[in-house]
XYZ file of C-alpha atoms in Angstrom:
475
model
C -4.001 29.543 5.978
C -2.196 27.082 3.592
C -3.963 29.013 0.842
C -1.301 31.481 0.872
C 0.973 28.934 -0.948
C -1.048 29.702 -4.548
C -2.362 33.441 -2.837
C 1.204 34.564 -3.537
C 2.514 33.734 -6.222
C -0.879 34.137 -8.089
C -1.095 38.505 -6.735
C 2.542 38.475 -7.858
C 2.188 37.774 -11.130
C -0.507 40.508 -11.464
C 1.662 42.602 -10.028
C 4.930 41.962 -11.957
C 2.663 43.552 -15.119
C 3.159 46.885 -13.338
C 6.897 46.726 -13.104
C 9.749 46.986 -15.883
C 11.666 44.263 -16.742
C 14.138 44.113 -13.767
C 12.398 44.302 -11.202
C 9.611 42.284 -12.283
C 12.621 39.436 -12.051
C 13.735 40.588 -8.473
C 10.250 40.235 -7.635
C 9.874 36.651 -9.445
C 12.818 35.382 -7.278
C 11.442 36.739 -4.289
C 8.174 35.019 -4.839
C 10.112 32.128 -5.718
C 11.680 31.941 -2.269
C 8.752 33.237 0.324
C 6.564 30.746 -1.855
C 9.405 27.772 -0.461
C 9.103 29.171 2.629
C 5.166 28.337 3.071
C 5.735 25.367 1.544
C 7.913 24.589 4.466
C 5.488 25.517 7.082
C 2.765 23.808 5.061
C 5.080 20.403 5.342
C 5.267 21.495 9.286
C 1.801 21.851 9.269
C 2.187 25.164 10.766
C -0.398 26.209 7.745
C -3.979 24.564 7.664
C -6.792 24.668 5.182
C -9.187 28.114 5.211
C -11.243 26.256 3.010
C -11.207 22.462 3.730
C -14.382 21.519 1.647
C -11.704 22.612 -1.098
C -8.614 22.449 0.134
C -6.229 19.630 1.852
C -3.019 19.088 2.828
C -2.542 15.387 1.583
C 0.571 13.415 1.413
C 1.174 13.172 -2.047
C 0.045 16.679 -2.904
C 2.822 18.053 -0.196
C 5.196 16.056 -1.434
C 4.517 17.176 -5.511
C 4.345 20.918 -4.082
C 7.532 20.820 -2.448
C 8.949 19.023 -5.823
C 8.036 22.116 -7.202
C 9.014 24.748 -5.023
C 12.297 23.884 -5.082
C 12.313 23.628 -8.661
C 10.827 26.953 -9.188
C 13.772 28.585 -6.673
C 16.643 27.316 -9.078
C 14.828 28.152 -12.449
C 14.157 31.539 -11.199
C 17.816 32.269 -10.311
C 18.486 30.484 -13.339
C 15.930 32.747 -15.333
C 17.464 36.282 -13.799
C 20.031 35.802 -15.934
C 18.978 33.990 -19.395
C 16.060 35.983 -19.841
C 18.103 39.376 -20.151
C 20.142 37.289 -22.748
C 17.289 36.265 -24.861
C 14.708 37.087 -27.736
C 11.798 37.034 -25.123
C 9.834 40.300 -26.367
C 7.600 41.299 -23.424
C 9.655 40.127 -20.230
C 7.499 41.207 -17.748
C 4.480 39.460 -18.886
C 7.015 36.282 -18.865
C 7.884 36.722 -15.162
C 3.857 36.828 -14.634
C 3.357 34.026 -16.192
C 5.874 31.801 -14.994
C 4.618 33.069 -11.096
C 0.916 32.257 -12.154
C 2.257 28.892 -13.322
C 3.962 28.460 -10.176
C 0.833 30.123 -8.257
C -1.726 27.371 -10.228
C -0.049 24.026 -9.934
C 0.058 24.917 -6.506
C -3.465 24.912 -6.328
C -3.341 22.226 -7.843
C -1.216 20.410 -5.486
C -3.804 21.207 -2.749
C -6.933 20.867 -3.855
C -8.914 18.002 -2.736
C -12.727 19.039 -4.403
C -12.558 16.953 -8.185
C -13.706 20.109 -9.871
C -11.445 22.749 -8.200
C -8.718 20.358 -9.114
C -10.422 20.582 -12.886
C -10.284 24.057 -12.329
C -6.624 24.317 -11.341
C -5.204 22.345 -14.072
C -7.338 24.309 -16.497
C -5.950 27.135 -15.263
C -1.954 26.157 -15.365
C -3.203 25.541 -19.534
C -3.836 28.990 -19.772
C -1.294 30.764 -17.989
C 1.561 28.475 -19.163
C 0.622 29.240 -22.883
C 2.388 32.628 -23.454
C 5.062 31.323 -21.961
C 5.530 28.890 -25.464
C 5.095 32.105 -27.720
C 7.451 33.970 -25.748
C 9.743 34.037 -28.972
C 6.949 34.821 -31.071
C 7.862 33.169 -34.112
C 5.742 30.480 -36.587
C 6.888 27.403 -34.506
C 6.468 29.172 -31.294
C 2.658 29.753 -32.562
C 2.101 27.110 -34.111
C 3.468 25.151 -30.993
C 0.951 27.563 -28.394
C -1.574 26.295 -30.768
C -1.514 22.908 -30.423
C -0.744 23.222 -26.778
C -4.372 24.901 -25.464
C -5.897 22.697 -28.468
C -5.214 19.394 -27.492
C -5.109 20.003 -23.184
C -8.442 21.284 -23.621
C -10.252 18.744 -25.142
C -8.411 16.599 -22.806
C -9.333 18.686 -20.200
C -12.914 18.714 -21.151
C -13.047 14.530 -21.284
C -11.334 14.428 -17.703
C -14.374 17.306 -16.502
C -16.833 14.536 -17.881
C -15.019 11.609 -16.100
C -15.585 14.149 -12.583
C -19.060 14.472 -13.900
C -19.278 10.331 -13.632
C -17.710 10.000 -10.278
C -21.033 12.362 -9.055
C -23.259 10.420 -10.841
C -21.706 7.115 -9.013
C -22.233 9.194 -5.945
C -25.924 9.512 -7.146
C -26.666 5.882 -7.995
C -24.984 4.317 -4.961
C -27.748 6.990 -2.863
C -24.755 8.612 -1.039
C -25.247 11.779 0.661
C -21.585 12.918 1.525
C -19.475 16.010 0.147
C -17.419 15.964 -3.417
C -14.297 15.485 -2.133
C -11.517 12.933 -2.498
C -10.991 12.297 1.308
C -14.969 12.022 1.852
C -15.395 9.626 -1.134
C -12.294 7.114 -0.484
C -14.272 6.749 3.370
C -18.048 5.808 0.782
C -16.109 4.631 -2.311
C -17.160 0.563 -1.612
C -20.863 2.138 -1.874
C -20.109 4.028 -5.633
C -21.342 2.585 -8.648
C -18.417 0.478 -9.855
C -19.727 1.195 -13.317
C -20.335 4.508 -13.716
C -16.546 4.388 -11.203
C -14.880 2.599 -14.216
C -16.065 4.975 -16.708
C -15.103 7.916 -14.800
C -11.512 6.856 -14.499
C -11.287 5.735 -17.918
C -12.384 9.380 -18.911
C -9.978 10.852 -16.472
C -6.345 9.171 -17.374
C -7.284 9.868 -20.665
C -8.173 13.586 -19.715
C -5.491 14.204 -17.137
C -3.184 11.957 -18.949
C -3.476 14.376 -21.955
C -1.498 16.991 -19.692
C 0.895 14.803 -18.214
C 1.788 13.269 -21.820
C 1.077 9.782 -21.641
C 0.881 8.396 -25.097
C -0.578 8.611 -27.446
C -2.377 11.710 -26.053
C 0.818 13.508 -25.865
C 1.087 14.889 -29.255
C 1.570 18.733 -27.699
C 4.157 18.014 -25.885
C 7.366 17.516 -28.130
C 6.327 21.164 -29.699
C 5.663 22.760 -26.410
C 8.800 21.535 -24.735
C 11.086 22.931 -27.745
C 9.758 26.325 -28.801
C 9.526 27.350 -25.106
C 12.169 29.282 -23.090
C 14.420 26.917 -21.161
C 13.045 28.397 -17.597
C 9.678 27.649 -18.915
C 10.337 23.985 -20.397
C 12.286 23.001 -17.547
C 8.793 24.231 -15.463
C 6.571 22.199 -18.020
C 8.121 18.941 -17.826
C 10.064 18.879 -14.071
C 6.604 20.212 -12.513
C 3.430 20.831 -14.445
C 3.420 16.957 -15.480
C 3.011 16.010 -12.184
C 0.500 17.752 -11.457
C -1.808 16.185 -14.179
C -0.355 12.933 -12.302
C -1.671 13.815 -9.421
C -5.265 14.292 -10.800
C -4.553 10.502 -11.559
C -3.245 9.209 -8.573
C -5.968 10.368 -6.418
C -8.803 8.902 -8.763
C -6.262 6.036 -8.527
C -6.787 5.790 -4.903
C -10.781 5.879 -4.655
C -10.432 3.067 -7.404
C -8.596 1.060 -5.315
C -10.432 1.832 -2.798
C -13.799 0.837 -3.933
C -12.622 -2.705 -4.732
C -11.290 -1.769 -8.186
C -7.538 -1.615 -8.028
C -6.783 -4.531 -10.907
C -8.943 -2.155 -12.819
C -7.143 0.732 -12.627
C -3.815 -0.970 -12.347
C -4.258 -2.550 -15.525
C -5.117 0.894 -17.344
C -1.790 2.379 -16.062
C 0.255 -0.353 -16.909
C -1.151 -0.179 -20.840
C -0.832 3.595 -21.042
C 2.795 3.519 -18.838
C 4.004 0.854 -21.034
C 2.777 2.334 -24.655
C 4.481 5.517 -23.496
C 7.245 4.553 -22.956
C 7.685 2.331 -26.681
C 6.227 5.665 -28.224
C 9.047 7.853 -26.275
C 11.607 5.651 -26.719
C 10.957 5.409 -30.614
C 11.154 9.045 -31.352
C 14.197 9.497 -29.590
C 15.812 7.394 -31.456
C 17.457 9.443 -34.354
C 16.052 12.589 -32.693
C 17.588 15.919 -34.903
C 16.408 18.596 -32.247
C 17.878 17.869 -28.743
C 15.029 20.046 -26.775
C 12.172 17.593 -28.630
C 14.274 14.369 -27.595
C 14.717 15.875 -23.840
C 10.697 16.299 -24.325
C 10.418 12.511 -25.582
C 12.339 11.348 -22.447
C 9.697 12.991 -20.570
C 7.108 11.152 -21.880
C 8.723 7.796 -21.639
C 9.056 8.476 -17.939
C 5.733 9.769 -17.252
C 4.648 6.106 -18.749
C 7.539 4.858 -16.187
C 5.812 6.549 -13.218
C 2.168 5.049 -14.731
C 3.695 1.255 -14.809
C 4.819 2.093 -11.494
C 1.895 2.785 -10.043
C -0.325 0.706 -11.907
C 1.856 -2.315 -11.012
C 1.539 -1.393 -7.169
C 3.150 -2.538 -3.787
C 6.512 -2.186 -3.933
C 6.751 -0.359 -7.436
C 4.724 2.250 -6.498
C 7.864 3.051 -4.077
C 9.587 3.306 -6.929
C 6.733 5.435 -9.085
C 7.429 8.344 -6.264
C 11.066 8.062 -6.217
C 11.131 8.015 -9.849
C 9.008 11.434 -9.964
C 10.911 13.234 -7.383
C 13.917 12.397 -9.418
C 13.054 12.908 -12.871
C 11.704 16.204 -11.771
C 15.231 17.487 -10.446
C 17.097 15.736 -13.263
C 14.951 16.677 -16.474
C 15.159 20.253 -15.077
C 18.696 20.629 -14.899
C 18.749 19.378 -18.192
C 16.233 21.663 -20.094
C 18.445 24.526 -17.912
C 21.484 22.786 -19.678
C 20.379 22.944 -22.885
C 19.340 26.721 -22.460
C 23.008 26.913 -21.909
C 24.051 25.497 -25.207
C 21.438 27.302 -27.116
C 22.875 30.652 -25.868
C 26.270 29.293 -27.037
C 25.776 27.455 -29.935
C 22.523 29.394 -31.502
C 20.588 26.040 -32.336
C 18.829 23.440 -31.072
C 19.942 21.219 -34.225
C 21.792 18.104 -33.136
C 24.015 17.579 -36.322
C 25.177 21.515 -35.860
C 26.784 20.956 -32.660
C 29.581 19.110 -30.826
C 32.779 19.750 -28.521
C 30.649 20.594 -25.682
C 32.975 19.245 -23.732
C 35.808 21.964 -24.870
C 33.630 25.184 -26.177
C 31.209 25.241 -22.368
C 33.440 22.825 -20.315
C 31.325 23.956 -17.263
C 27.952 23.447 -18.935
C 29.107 19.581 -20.430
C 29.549 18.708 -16.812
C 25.330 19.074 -15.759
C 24.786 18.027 -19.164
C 26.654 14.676 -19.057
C 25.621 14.140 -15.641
C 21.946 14.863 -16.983
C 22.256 12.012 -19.573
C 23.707 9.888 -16.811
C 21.335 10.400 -14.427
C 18.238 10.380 -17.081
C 19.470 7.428 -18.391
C 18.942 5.760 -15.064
C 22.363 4.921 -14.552
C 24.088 5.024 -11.066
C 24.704 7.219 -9.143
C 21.630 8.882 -9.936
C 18.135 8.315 -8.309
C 16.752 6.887 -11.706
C 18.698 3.838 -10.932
C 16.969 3.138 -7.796
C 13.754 4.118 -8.600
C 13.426 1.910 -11.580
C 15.396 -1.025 -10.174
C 12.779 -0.857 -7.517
C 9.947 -0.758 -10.039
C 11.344 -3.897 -12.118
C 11.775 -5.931 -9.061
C 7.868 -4.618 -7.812
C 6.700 -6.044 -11.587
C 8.333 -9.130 -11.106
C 7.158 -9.391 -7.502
C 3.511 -9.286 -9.122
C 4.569 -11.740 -11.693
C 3.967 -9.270 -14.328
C 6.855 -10.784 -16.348
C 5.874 -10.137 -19.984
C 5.213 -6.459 -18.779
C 8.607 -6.201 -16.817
C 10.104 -7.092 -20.217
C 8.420 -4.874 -22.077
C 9.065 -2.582 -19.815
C 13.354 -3.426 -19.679
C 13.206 -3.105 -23.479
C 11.918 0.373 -23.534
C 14.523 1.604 -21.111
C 17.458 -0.179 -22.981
C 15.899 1.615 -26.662
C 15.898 5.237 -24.850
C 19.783 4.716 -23.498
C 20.501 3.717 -26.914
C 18.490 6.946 -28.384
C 19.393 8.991 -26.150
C 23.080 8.161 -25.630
C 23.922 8.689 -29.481
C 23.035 12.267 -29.007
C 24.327 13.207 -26.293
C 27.545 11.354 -27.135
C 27.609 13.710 -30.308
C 26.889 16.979 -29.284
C 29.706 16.328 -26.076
C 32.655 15.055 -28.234
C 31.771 15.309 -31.602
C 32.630 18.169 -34.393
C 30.990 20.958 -34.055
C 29.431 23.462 -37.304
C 29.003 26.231 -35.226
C 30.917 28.157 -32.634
C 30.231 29.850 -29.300
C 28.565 32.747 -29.443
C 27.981 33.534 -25.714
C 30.068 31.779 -22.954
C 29.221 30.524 -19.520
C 27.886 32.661 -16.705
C 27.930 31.352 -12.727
C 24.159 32.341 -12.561
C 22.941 29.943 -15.570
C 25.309 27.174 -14.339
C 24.399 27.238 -9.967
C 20.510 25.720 -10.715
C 21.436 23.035 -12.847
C 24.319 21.525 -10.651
C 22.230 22.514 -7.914
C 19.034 20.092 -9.227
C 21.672 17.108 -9.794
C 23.280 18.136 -6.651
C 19.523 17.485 -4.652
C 19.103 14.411 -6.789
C 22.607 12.840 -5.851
C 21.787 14.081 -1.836
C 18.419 12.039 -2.145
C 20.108 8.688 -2.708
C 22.525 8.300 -0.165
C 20.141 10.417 2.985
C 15.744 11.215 2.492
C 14.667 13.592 5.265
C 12.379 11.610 7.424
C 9.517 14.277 6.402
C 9.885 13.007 2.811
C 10.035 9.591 3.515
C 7.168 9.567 5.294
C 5.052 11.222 2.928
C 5.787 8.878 0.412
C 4.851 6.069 2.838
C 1.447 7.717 3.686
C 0.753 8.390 0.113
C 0.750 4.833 -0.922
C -0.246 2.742 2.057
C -3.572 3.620 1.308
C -3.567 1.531 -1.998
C -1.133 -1.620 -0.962
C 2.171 0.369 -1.972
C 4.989 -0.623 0.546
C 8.678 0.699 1.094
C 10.332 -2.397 1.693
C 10.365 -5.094 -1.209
């Protein structure tokens, strides 16, 4: 049963609480690797749903899972070796966490009932916290905080917004079961306004956790004062999750007749995160929080992508698939330099290039690729999404759009620029090991692969995902 896929990693974690420290991390990579293995067979569709008024297998919730998997492999072989380096305190309850992280945004990925979906990204709130205070100081705290705060009272808006879609059911006199797939075959019979205001409720719920502006407020804090395993988790996975949430309310919208609706939401919140992101990197003094900015301005990328439609919501999917493997090699990157250096302060640190030669490689490839230059997937992805908004004749938007992209290069390049061949204040404390340096190449390595050959399986799940709605593949 394709319920396994959360099953394990979820009785994993429990059990990693009963195991010291090392070999509660042999068990987290183990997990991390039979967990990619059913994610295989669920993309074979050797695995099928125990549960189906639940549980579904769709296109786009494949395709996120699989994002994740193979994320989750390189940060745990990543993590075997840079938690035993740092201040974590209680290191098995880390390596339970990060497996019921894993273990609940793959629930996520799968579930197809609005409220188990609720449930699910509840759930990845809760389990994801003590990874933030893993360091236990007055930041880390303060940063936990702010994090269960401000999800869950989006959280709560986005269970209201579910509560609307039923009560669309209820007006329109359907008689059908609370699912996505049963209510995108009814959704022309839904109340359109009672529709409208359930949407409304759930970008700005959902959105909350995926960091769209100006809901995102968490996730600059959350991003820095967590591990680098665990950041690299929170923004290269957990976001799109949230996304998801969107997307498939997204779909019945479009569905019922109500796609210029929805479209024009995204587009608003897509292009006001991106300004928002693109401002606060700009003169940035902590290079974790500006690597948490840049996630923000391209979760309002993937938004404008899919809000604009047809041909840019090609790009929307490319652009998460790629963000995901880029922005985690990064956060993995700068784990490297905050071993070394001993600081996540900008001004403190430069000569990465000479001091962790090995390390300034995936981090200047990071920039490049983040920065949506060639020959990353970035490039494509938003090339493709520029020529979908003009395609629409969204020009003011498109520009809008161009202009946020050139202010985050500029940001974004002065820092990275600095801390690669600038003077540095400190010096190296701890030098380059293979195991912290093979998932970070490896991410850029997947990323580079993607844009010169896609597996058929992938490209066709992207295709299925957004032919429903009027996406294409071909401009």
């Amino acid at each position: 049963m394709i319920e396994l896929v959360f099953l394990l990693p979820l009785v994993a974690g429990l059990a990693a609480l009963a195991l010291p420290s090392g070999m509660s991390r042999i068990l987290l990579l183990c997990t991390a690797l039979l967990h990619l293995q059913l994610t295989v067979m669920s993309w074979m569709g050797k695995l099928t749903p125990a549960f189906p008024q639940f549980f579904s297998a769709s296109p786009e919730g494949l395709l996120i899972l699989l994002v994740t998997s193979f994320i989750f492999v390189c940060i745990s072989i990543y993590a075997f070796s840079y938690i035993e380096e740092t201040e974590v305190e209680n290191k098995p309850v880390f390596n339970c966490c990060m497996m019921l992280f894993l273990g609940t945004m793959s629930m996520v990925t799968l579930s197809d009932h609005p409220i188990v979906l609720w449930i699910a990204i509840e759930a990845t709130t809760l389990v994801s916290a003590p990874l933030i205070f893993s360091h236990r100081s007055t930041e880390a705290l303060e940063a936990t905080w702010k994090y269960i705060l401000i999800c869950s009272v989006g959280i709560a808006l986005a269970l209201l917004g579910c509560f609307f879609i039923t009560l669309a059911m209820e007006l329109g006199n359907i008689d059908a079961p609370l699912t996505f797939n049963s209510l995108n075959t009814v959704a022309a019979q839904l109340d359109p306004v009672w529709l409208k205001a359930g949407f409304i409720f759930v970008v700005i719920g959902f959105g909350t956790k995926m960091g769209l502006a100006p809901m995102h407020t968490w996730l600059p804090d959350a991003h820095s004062q967590a591990p680098s395993p665990a950041s690299a988790l929170l923004s290269g996975a957990l976001l799109n999750c949230a996304f998801l949430g969107i997307y498939k309310m997204d779909v019945l919208m479009n569905v019922a007749g109500l796609g210029e609706f929805s479209g024009n939401v995204l587009v608003g919140f897509g292009l006001l995160s991106m300004i928002v992101g693109a401002i606060f990197i700009i003169g940035q003094p902590d290079y974790k929080r500006m690597l948490a900015y840049s996630s923000i301005k391209n979760m309002g990328v993937i938004a404008f992508g899919v809000g604009i439609g047809g041909f840019a919501m090609y790009g929307a999917f490319l652009h998460l698939i790629h963000h995901s493997l880029i922005k985690s090699s990064l956060f993995l990157s700068a784990g490297n330099i905050l071993l070394g250096f001993g600081t996540k302060k900008v001004q403190r640190i430069g000569g990465i290039i000479n001091s962790l030669p090995k390390t300034f490689v995936s981090f200047f490839a990071g920039f490049v690729g983040i920065s949506g230059l060639p020959p990353f997937g970035l490039f494509i992805s938003e090339v493709i999404i520029i020529i979908g908004a003009f395609q629409s004749k969204r020009y003011i938007s498109a520009s809008l759009f161009l202009f946020g992209l050139t202010l985050v290069f500029a940001g974004a390049g002065r820092v990275f620029m600095s801390m690669s061949f600038g003077e540095s204040v400190e010096k190296v404390q701890v030098g380059e090991k293979m195991l912290r340096l093979i998932a970070p190449y490896a991410l850029l390595l997947a990323s580079l692969t993607l844009c010169v050959w896609m597996p058929d399986a992938i490209y066709t799940a992207i295709n299925q995902a957004i032919a429903t709605i009027g996406g294409t593949i071909h401009g």
